[in-house]
Amino acid sequence: MKSLIELQIAVLADDNTGIQSYLSEIDRKTETELFQRAGEHFGFKTVLIEGRCYGRRSSLARVFGYTDESGVRKIFTRLQIPTRSIGSFGQNVRSELIEALDLSPKDTKATLICWDSFLVAGMHSTTDQAKQVQKYLLETERAARIANGVGLDLDLHKVRQNRLAEADQVSKMLARVDRIQDASMKRVALAEINDAMGGTLKKHGMQIDLLEEGKSQH
């Protein structure tokens, strides 16, 4: 299971290949439950249609701290994240969507998004509200990893494999950070990685002078 930090770095670097690589590995069996839980936590409605869970783009704009949905629309357009118009569904399904998502019966233009879009918007947005979304997502991921016993196996061979995989993952994430042009955004990305690793970047032999420079400026 890839780390959400990888998705955040890819989003910050406008790395569409990295974003799609992360999204392609999402467990579709659990995404519905995760999206529904997020909806309950942040107060937006979701509905399960044709095997996928959907929410309104406009209602999620509020969750991420935007005054209207143009903010999230621009994110999805620039990063090539697909959405779906309510008009693309048949009449019976549209009626179900309208009722479940509190839409106007005359609404034929509402845009729906799935878990993928929620993750990307959560890792991209920089508003105070979005930071709460990021915190929620990272804590949810951490809890899932602990529940699955990731990194807790005492078998020496598996521990070594985990360490090698972690080192490789860190190397790839830092390579993506290098592609971020804006220095302040690069510091944010480095800080996220360092925090996710418990402040152990130096133990991996990584140079984080830029991160230290950012701290000295505060």
PDB file of C-alpha atoms in Angstrom:
ATOM      1  CA  MET A   1       0.000   0.000   0.000  1.00  0.00           C
ATOM      2  CA  LYS A   2       1.501   3.320  -1.067  1.00  0.00           C
ATOM      3  CA  SER A   3       1.660   6.202   1.372  1.00  0.00           C
ATOM      4  CA  LEU A   4      -0.579   9.246   1.000  1.00  0.00           C
ATOM      5  CA  ILE A   5       2.587  11.307   1.306  1.00  0.00           C
ATOM      6  CA  GLU A   6       3.529   9.979  -2.136  1.00  0.00           C
ATOM      7  CA  LEU A   7       0.274  11.319  -3.535  1.00  0.00           C
ATOM      8  CA  GLN A   8       0.813  14.681  -1.855  1.00  0.00           C
ATOM      9  CA  ILE A   9       4.326  15.015  -3.293  1.00  0.00           C
ATOM     10  CA  ALA A  10       3.047  14.095  -6.763  1.00  0.00           C
ATOM     11  CA  VAL A  11       0.245  16.662  -6.455  1.00  0.00           C
ATOM     12  CA  LEU A  12       2.628  19.395  -5.285  1.00  0.00           C
ATOM     13  CA  ALA A  13       4.939  18.611  -8.200  1.00  0.00           C
ATOM     14  CA  ASP A  14       2.089  18.510 -10.751  1.00  0.00           C
ATOM     15  CA  ASP A  15       3.272  14.980 -11.508  1.00  0.00           C
ATOM     16  CA  ASN A  16       0.260  13.471 -13.269  1.00  0.00           C
ATOM     17  CA  THR A  17       2.062  10.157 -13.794  1.00  0.00           C
ATOM     18  CA  GLY A  18       2.757   9.883 -10.072  1.00  0.00           C
ATOM     19  CA  ILE A  19      -0.828  10.828  -9.232  1.00  0.00           C
ATOM     20  CA  GLN A  20      -2.286   8.218 -11.588  1.00  0.00           C
ATOM     21  CA  SER A  21       0.179   5.612 -10.297  1.00  0.00           C
ATOM     22  CA  TYR A  22      -1.093   6.155  -6.756  1.00  0.00           C
ATOM     23  CA  LEU A  23      -4.765   6.207  -7.738  1.00  0.00           C
ATOM     24  CA  SER A  24      -4.414   3.018  -9.797  1.00  0.00           C
ATOM     25  CA  GLU A  25      -3.425   1.097  -6.660  1.00  0.00           C
ATOM     26  CA  ILE A  26      -6.347   2.190  -4.484  1.00  0.00           C
ATOM     27  CA  ASP A  27      -8.273  -0.730  -2.999  1.00  0.00           C
ATOM     28  CA  ARG A  28     -11.661  -0.339  -4.679  1.00  0.00           C
ATOM     29  CA  LYS A  29     -13.194  -2.718  -2.147  1.00  0.00           C
ATOM     30  CA  THR A  30     -12.629  -0.276   0.713  1.00  0.00           C
ATOM     31  CA  GLU A  31     -12.923   3.106  -1.023  1.00  0.00           C
ATOM     32  CA  THR A  32     -16.718   3.198  -0.614  1.00  0.00           C
ATOM     33  CA  GLU A  33     -16.496   2.738   3.142  1.00  0.00           C
ATOM     34  CA  LEU A  34     -13.700   5.318   3.412  1.00  0.00           C
ATOM     35  CA  PHE A  35     -15.598   7.890   1.354  1.00  0.00           C
ATOM     36  CA  GLN A  36     -18.790   7.336   3.340  1.00  0.00           C
ATOM     37  CA  ARG A  37     -16.895   7.739   6.612  1.00  0.00           C
ATOM     38  CA  ALA A  38     -15.307  10.942   5.347  1.00  0.00           C
ATOM     39  CA  GLY A  39     -18.754  12.223   4.376  1.00  0.00           C
ATOM     40  CA  GLU A  40     -20.087  11.524   7.859  1.00  0.00           C
ATOM     41  CA  HIS A  41     -17.038  13.154   9.449  1.00  0.00           C
ATOM     42  CA  PHE A  42     -17.087  16.354   7.361  1.00  0.00           C
ATOM     43  CA  GLY A  43     -20.837  16.580   6.862  1.00  0.00           C
ATOM     44  CA  PHE A  44     -21.354  15.966   3.147  1.00  0.00           C
ATOM     45  CA  LYS A  45     -23.689  13.447   1.550  1.00  0.00           C
ATOM     46  CA  THR A  46     -22.586  10.438  -0.479  1.00  0.00           C
ATOM     47  CA  VAL A  47     -24.519   7.836  -2.432  1.00  0.00           C
ATOM     48  CA  LEU A  48     -23.628   4.396  -3.785  1.00  0.00           C
ATOM     49  CA  ILE A  49     -24.560   4.076  -7.462  1.00  0.00           C
ATOM     50  CA  GLU A  50     -23.502   1.375  -9.921  1.00  0.00           C
ATOM     51  CA  GLY A  51     -20.882   0.069  -7.526  1.00  0.00           C
ATOM     52  CA  ARG A  52     -19.187   3.442  -6.823  1.00  0.00           C
ATOM     53  CA  CYS A  53     -19.683   6.025  -4.130  1.00  0.00           C
ATOM     54  CA  TYR A  54     -20.319   9.615  -5.290  1.00  0.00           C
ATOM     55  CA  GLY A  55     -20.529  13.024  -3.673  1.00  0.00           C
ATOM     56  CA  ARG A  56     -21.357  16.489  -5.019  1.00  0.00           C
ATOM     57  CA  ARG A  57     -18.374  18.564  -6.138  1.00  0.00           C
ATOM     58  CA  SER A  58     -20.104  21.716  -4.909  1.00  0.00           C
ATOM     59  CA  SER A  59     -20.590  20.371  -1.370  1.00  0.00           C
ATOM     60  CA  LEU A  60     -16.959  19.272  -1.183  1.00  0.00           C
ATOM     61  CA  ALA A  61     -15.801  22.754  -2.180  1.00  0.00           C
ATOM     62  CA  ARG A  62     -17.098  23.953   1.185  1.00  0.00           C
ATOM     63  CA  VAL A  63     -15.218  21.175   2.994  1.00  0.00           C
ATOM     64  CA  PHE A  64     -11.954  22.384   1.439  1.00  0.00           C
ATOM     65  CA  GLY A  65     -12.633  26.026   2.287  1.00  0.00           C
ATOM     66  CA  TYR A  66     -13.542  27.404  -1.146  1.00  0.00           C
ATOM     67  CA  THR A  67     -16.336  29.943  -1.640  1.00  0.00           C
ATOM     68  CA  ASP A  68     -17.581  28.050  -4.699  1.00  0.00           C
ATOM     69  CA  GLU A  69     -16.734  24.909  -6.631  1.00  0.00           C
ATOM     70  CA  SER A  70     -14.502  26.649  -9.184  1.00  0.00           C
ATOM     71  CA  GLY A  71     -11.523  26.064  -6.879  1.00  0.00           C
ATOM     72  CA  VAL A  72     -11.830  22.280  -6.898  1.00  0.00           C
ATOM     73  CA  ARG A  73     -12.916  22.294 -10.548  1.00  0.00           C
ATOM     74  CA  LYS A  74      -9.631  23.945 -11.519  1.00  0.00           C
ATOM     75  CA  ILE A  75      -7.661  21.385  -9.497  1.00  0.00           C
ATOM     76  CA  PHE A  76      -9.352  18.443 -11.219  1.00  0.00           C
ATOM     77  CA  THR A  77      -8.982  20.010 -14.663  1.00  0.00           C
ATOM     78  CA  ARG A  78      -5.292  20.792 -14.270  1.00  0.00           C
ATOM     79  CA  LEU A  79      -4.429  17.399 -12.781  1.00  0.00           C
ATOM     80  CA  GLN A  80      -6.688  15.492 -15.208  1.00  0.00           C
ATOM     81  CA  ILE A  81      -8.857  13.961 -12.486  1.00  0.00           C
ATOM     82  CA  PRO A  82     -12.127  12.705 -14.004  1.00  0.00           C
ATOM     83  CA  THR A  83     -15.527  13.755 -12.668  1.00  0.00           C
ATOM     84  CA  ARG A  84     -19.015  12.747 -13.806  1.00  0.00           C
ATOM     85  CA  SER A  85     -22.040  14.822 -14.712  1.00  0.00           C
ATOM     86  CA  ILE A  86     -25.392  13.808 -13.304  1.00  0.00           C
ATOM     87  CA  GLY A  87     -26.691  14.063 -16.866  1.00  0.00           C
ATOM     88  CA  SER A  88     -24.604  11.037 -17.860  1.00  0.00           C
ATOM     89  CA  PHE A  89     -26.859   8.750 -15.799  1.00  0.00           C
ATOM     90  CA  GLY A  90     -30.202   7.332 -16.848  1.00  0.00           C
ATOM     91  CA  GLN A  91     -33.436   8.903 -15.582  1.00  0.00           C
ATOM     92  CA  ASN A  92     -34.043   6.349 -12.812  1.00  0.00           C
ATOM     93  CA  VAL A  93     -30.504   6.721 -11.490  1.00  0.00           C
ATOM     94  CA  ARG A  94     -30.692  10.516 -11.731  1.00  0.00           C
ATOM     95  CA  SER A  95     -33.810  10.466  -9.587  1.00  0.00           C
ATOM     96  CA  GLU A  96     -31.970   8.429  -6.959  1.00  0.00           C
ATOM     97  CA  LEU A  97     -28.994  10.794  -7.062  1.00  0.00           C
ATOM     98  CA  ILE A  98     -31.225  13.871  -6.758  1.00  0.00           C
ATOM     99  CA  GLU A  99     -32.937  12.467  -3.686  1.00  0.00           C
ATOM    100  CA  ALA A 100     -29.799  11.148  -1.973  1.00  0.00           C
ATOM    101  CA  LEU A 101     -27.695  14.274  -2.573  1.00  0.00           C
ATOM    102  CA  ASP A 102     -30.449  16.859  -2.039  1.00  0.00           C
ATOM    103  CA  LEU A 103     -30.249  18.196  -5.581  1.00  0.00           C
ATOM    104  CA  SER A 104     -32.906  20.205  -7.375  1.00  0.00           C
ATOM    105  CA  PRO A 105     -35.156  17.986  -9.531  1.00  0.00           C
ATOM    106  CA  LYS A 106     -34.305  20.306 -12.419  1.00  0.00           C
ATOM    107  CA  ASP A 107     -30.547  20.032 -11.909  1.00  0.00           C
ATOM    108  CA  THR A 108     -28.964  18.387 -14.954  1.00  0.00           C
ATOM    109  CA  LYS A 109     -25.495  19.878 -14.580  1.00  0.00           C
ATOM    110  CA  ALA A 110     -24.389  18.856 -11.079  1.00  0.00           C
ATOM    111  CA  THR A 111     -20.898  17.365 -11.095  1.00  0.00           C
ATOM    112  CA  LEU A 112     -20.157  14.273  -9.027  1.00  0.00           C
ATOM    113  CA  ILE A 113     -16.814  13.077  -7.708  1.00  0.00           C
ATOM    114  CA  CYS A 114     -15.490   9.881  -6.148  1.00  0.00           C
ATOM    115  CA  TRP A 115     -12.904   8.984  -3.517  1.00  0.00           C
ATOM    116  CA  ASP A 116     -10.039   9.600  -5.981  1.00  0.00           C
ATOM    117  CA  SER A 117     -11.065  13.220  -6.407  1.00  0.00           C
ATOM    118  CA  PHE A 118     -11.497  13.713  -2.669  1.00  0.00           C
ATOM    119  CA  LEU A 119      -7.955  12.450  -2.026  1.00  0.00           C
ATOM    120  CA  VAL A 120      -6.383  14.668  -4.693  1.00  0.00           C
ATOM    121  CA  ALA A 121      -8.253  17.776  -3.550  1.00  0.00           C
ATOM    122  CA  GLY A 122      -7.338  16.988   0.045  1.00  0.00           C
ATOM    123  CA  MET A 123      -3.640  16.682  -0.756  1.00  0.00           C
ATOM    124  CA  HIS A 124      -3.660  19.774  -2.992  1.00  0.00           C
ATOM    125  CA  SER A 125      -5.636  22.417  -1.112  1.00  0.00           C
ATOM    126  CA  THR A 126      -3.845  24.742   1.317  1.00  0.00           C
ATOM    127  CA  THR A 127      -6.740  26.362   3.204  1.00  0.00           C
ATOM    128  CA  ASP A 128      -7.123  25.891   6.959  1.00  0.00           C
ATOM    129  CA  GLN A 129     -10.102  23.612   6.331  1.00  0.00           C
ATOM    130  CA  ALA A 130      -8.077  21.534   3.882  1.00  0.00           C
ATOM    131  CA  LYS A 131      -5.367  21.026   6.495  1.00  0.00           C
ATOM    132  CA  GLN A 132      -7.975  19.362   8.680  1.00  0.00           C
ATOM    133  CA  VAL A 133      -8.882  17.090   5.773  1.00  0.00           C
ATOM    134  CA  GLN A 134      -5.213  16.195   5.265  1.00  0.00           C
ATOM    135  CA  LYS A 135      -4.827  15.461   8.984  1.00  0.00           C
ATOM    136  CA  TYR A 136      -7.905  13.247   8.909  1.00  0.00           C
ATOM    137  CA  LEU A 137      -6.713  11.334   5.827  1.00  0.00           C
ATOM    138  CA  LEU A 138      -3.195  10.775   7.170  1.00  0.00           C
ATOM    139  CA  GLU A 139      -4.483   9.628  10.558  1.00  0.00           C
ATOM    140  CA  THR A 140      -6.947   7.268   8.860  1.00  0.00           C
ATOM    141  CA  GLU A 141      -4.151   5.821   6.745  1.00  0.00           C
ATOM    142  CA  ARG A 142      -1.883   5.416   9.766  1.00  0.00           C
ATOM    143  CA  ALA A 143      -4.609   3.590  11.682  1.00  0.00           C
ATOM    144  CA  ALA A 144      -5.162   1.250   8.715  1.00  0.00           C
ATOM    145  CA  ARG A 145      -1.454   0.464   8.497  1.00  0.00           C
ATOM    146  CA  ILE A 146      -1.286  -0.349  12.202  1.00  0.00           C
ATOM    147  CA  ALA A 147      -4.420  -2.506  11.965  1.00  0.00           C
ATOM    148  CA  ASN A 148      -2.853  -4.429   9.096  1.00  0.00           C
ATOM    149  CA  GLY A 149       0.368  -4.952  11.042  1.00  0.00           C
ATOM    150  CA  VAL A 150       2.542  -3.035   8.573  1.00  0.00           C
ATOM    151  CA  GLY A 151       6.018  -2.619  10.031  1.00  0.00           C
ATOM    152  CA  LEU A 152       5.151  -4.645  13.141  1.00  0.00           C
ATOM    153  CA  ASP A 153       6.240  -8.060  11.895  1.00  0.00           C
ATOM    154  CA  LEU A 154       9.130  -9.353  14.013  1.00  0.00           C
ATOM    155  CA  ASP A 155      10.458 -11.705  11.366  1.00  0.00           C
ATOM    156  CA  LEU A 156      13.958 -10.376  10.596  1.00  0.00           C
ATOM    157  CA  HIS A 157      13.775 -11.039   6.866  1.00  0.00           C
ATOM    158  CA  LYS A 158      10.480  -9.205   6.551  1.00  0.00           C
ATOM    159  CA  VAL A 159      11.785  -6.323   8.660  1.00  0.00           C
ATOM    160  CA  ARG A 160      14.750  -5.966   6.303  1.00  0.00           C
ATOM    161  CA  GLN A 161      12.440  -6.083   3.296  1.00  0.00           C
ATOM    162  CA  ASN A 162      10.285  -3.366   4.829  1.00  0.00           C
ATOM    163  CA  ARG A 163      13.339  -1.181   5.454  1.00  0.00           C
ATOM    164  CA  LEU A 164      14.588  -1.612   1.902  1.00  0.00           C
ATOM    165  CA  ALA A 165      11.137  -0.807   0.534  1.00  0.00           C
ATOM    166  CA  GLU A 166      10.937   2.262   2.778  1.00  0.00           C
ATOM    167  CA  ALA A 167      14.345   3.500   1.637  1.00  0.00           C
ATOM    168  CA  ASP A 168      13.336   3.045  -1.989  1.00  0.00           C
ATOM    169  CA  GLN A 169      10.047   4.844  -1.358  1.00  0.00           C
ATOM    170  CA  VAL A 170      11.815   7.765   0.346  1.00  0.00           C
ATOM    171  CA  SER A 171      14.267   8.035  -2.558  1.00  0.00           C
ATOM    172  CA  LYS A 172      11.420   8.215  -5.073  1.00  0.00           C
ATOM    173  CA  MET A 173       9.534  10.791  -3.045  1.00  0.00           C
ATOM    174  CA  LEU A 174      12.607  13.005  -2.700  1.00  0.00           C
ATOM    175  CA  ALA A 175      13.216  12.741  -6.438  1.00  0.00           C
ATOM    176  CA  ARG A 176       9.717  14.107  -6.953  1.00  0.00           C
ATOM    177  CA  VAL A 177      10.396  16.882  -4.457  1.00  0.00           C
ATOM    178  CA  ASP A 178      13.398  17.935  -6.543  1.00  0.00           C
ATOM    179  CA  ARG A 179      11.039  18.655  -9.424  1.00  0.00           C
ATOM    180  CA  ILE A 180       9.078  21.204  -7.376  1.00  0.00           C
ATOM    181  CA  GLN A 181      10.210  24.632  -8.563  1.00  0.00           C
ATOM    182  CA  ASP A 182       8.833  26.772  -5.757  1.00  0.00           C
ATOM    183  CA  ALA A 183      11.198  26.702  -2.739  1.00  0.00           C
ATOM    184  CA  SER A 184       8.458  27.224  -0.158  1.00  0.00           C
ATOM    185  CA  MET A 185       6.391  24.369  -1.600  1.00  0.00           C
ATOM    186  CA  LYS A 186       9.500  22.208  -1.644  1.00  0.00           C
ATOM    187  CA  ARG A 187      10.019  22.896   2.069  1.00  0.00           C
ATOM    188  CA  VAL A 188       6.388  21.955   2.746  1.00  0.00           C
ATOM    189  CA  ALA A 189       6.872  18.674   0.884  1.00  0.00           C
ATOM    190  CA  LEU A 190      10.111  17.885   2.736  1.00  0.00           C
ATOM    191  CA  ALA A 191       8.504  18.704   6.061  1.00  0.00           C
ATOM    192  CA  GLU A 192       5.589  16.353   5.293  1.00  0.00           C
ATOM    193  CA  ILE A 193       7.968  13.499   4.460  1.00  0.00           C
ATOM    194  CA  ASN A 194      10.120  14.177   7.514  1.00  0.00           C
ATOM    195  CA  ASP A 195       7.079  14.310   9.788  1.00  0.00           C
ATOM    196  CA  ALA A 196       5.614  11.114   8.333  1.00  0.00           C
ATOM    197  CA  MET A 197       8.933   9.367   9.017  1.00  0.00           C
ATOM    198  CA  GLY A 198       9.156  10.637  12.579  1.00  0.00           C
ATOM    199  CA  GLY A 199      11.938  13.102  11.781  1.00  0.00           C
ATOM    200  CA  THR A 200      14.313  10.406  10.521  1.00  0.00           C
ATOM    201  CA  LEU A 201      15.309  11.763   7.103  1.00  0.00           C
ATOM    202  CA  LYS A 202      18.860  12.381   8.335  1.00  0.00           C
ATOM    203  CA  LYS A 203      19.133   8.777   9.476  1.00  0.00           C
ATOM    204  CA  HIS A 204      18.527   7.770   5.877  1.00  0.00           C
ATOM    205  CA  GLY A 205      21.520   9.848   4.796  1.00  0.00           C
ATOM    206  CA  MET A 206      19.302  12.418   3.114  1.00  0.00           C
ATOM    207  CA  GLN A 207      20.320  16.056   2.803  1.00  0.00           C
ATOM    208  CA  ILE A 208      17.555  18.271   4.181  1.00  0.00           C
ATOM    209  CA  ASP A 209      19.405  21.593   4.279  1.00  0.00           C
ATOM    210  CA  LEU A 210      16.444  23.283   2.610  1.00  0.00           C
ATOM    211  CA  LEU A 211      14.144  22.070   5.358  1.00  0.00           C
ATOM    212  CA  GLU A 212      16.530  23.294   8.060  1.00  0.00           C
ATOM    213  CA  GLU A 213      16.814  26.619   6.217  1.00  0.00           C
ATOM    214  CA  GLY A 214      13.039  26.925   6.287  1.00  0.00           C
ATOM    215  CA  LYS A 215      13.000  26.381  10.055  1.00  0.00           C
ATOM    216  CA  SER A 216      15.655  29.032  10.644  1.00  0.00           C
ATOM    217  CA  GLN A 217      13.521  31.602   8.867  1.00  0.00           C
ATOM    218  CA  HIS A 218      10.714  31.310  11.430  1.00  0.00           C
TER     219      HIS A 218
END
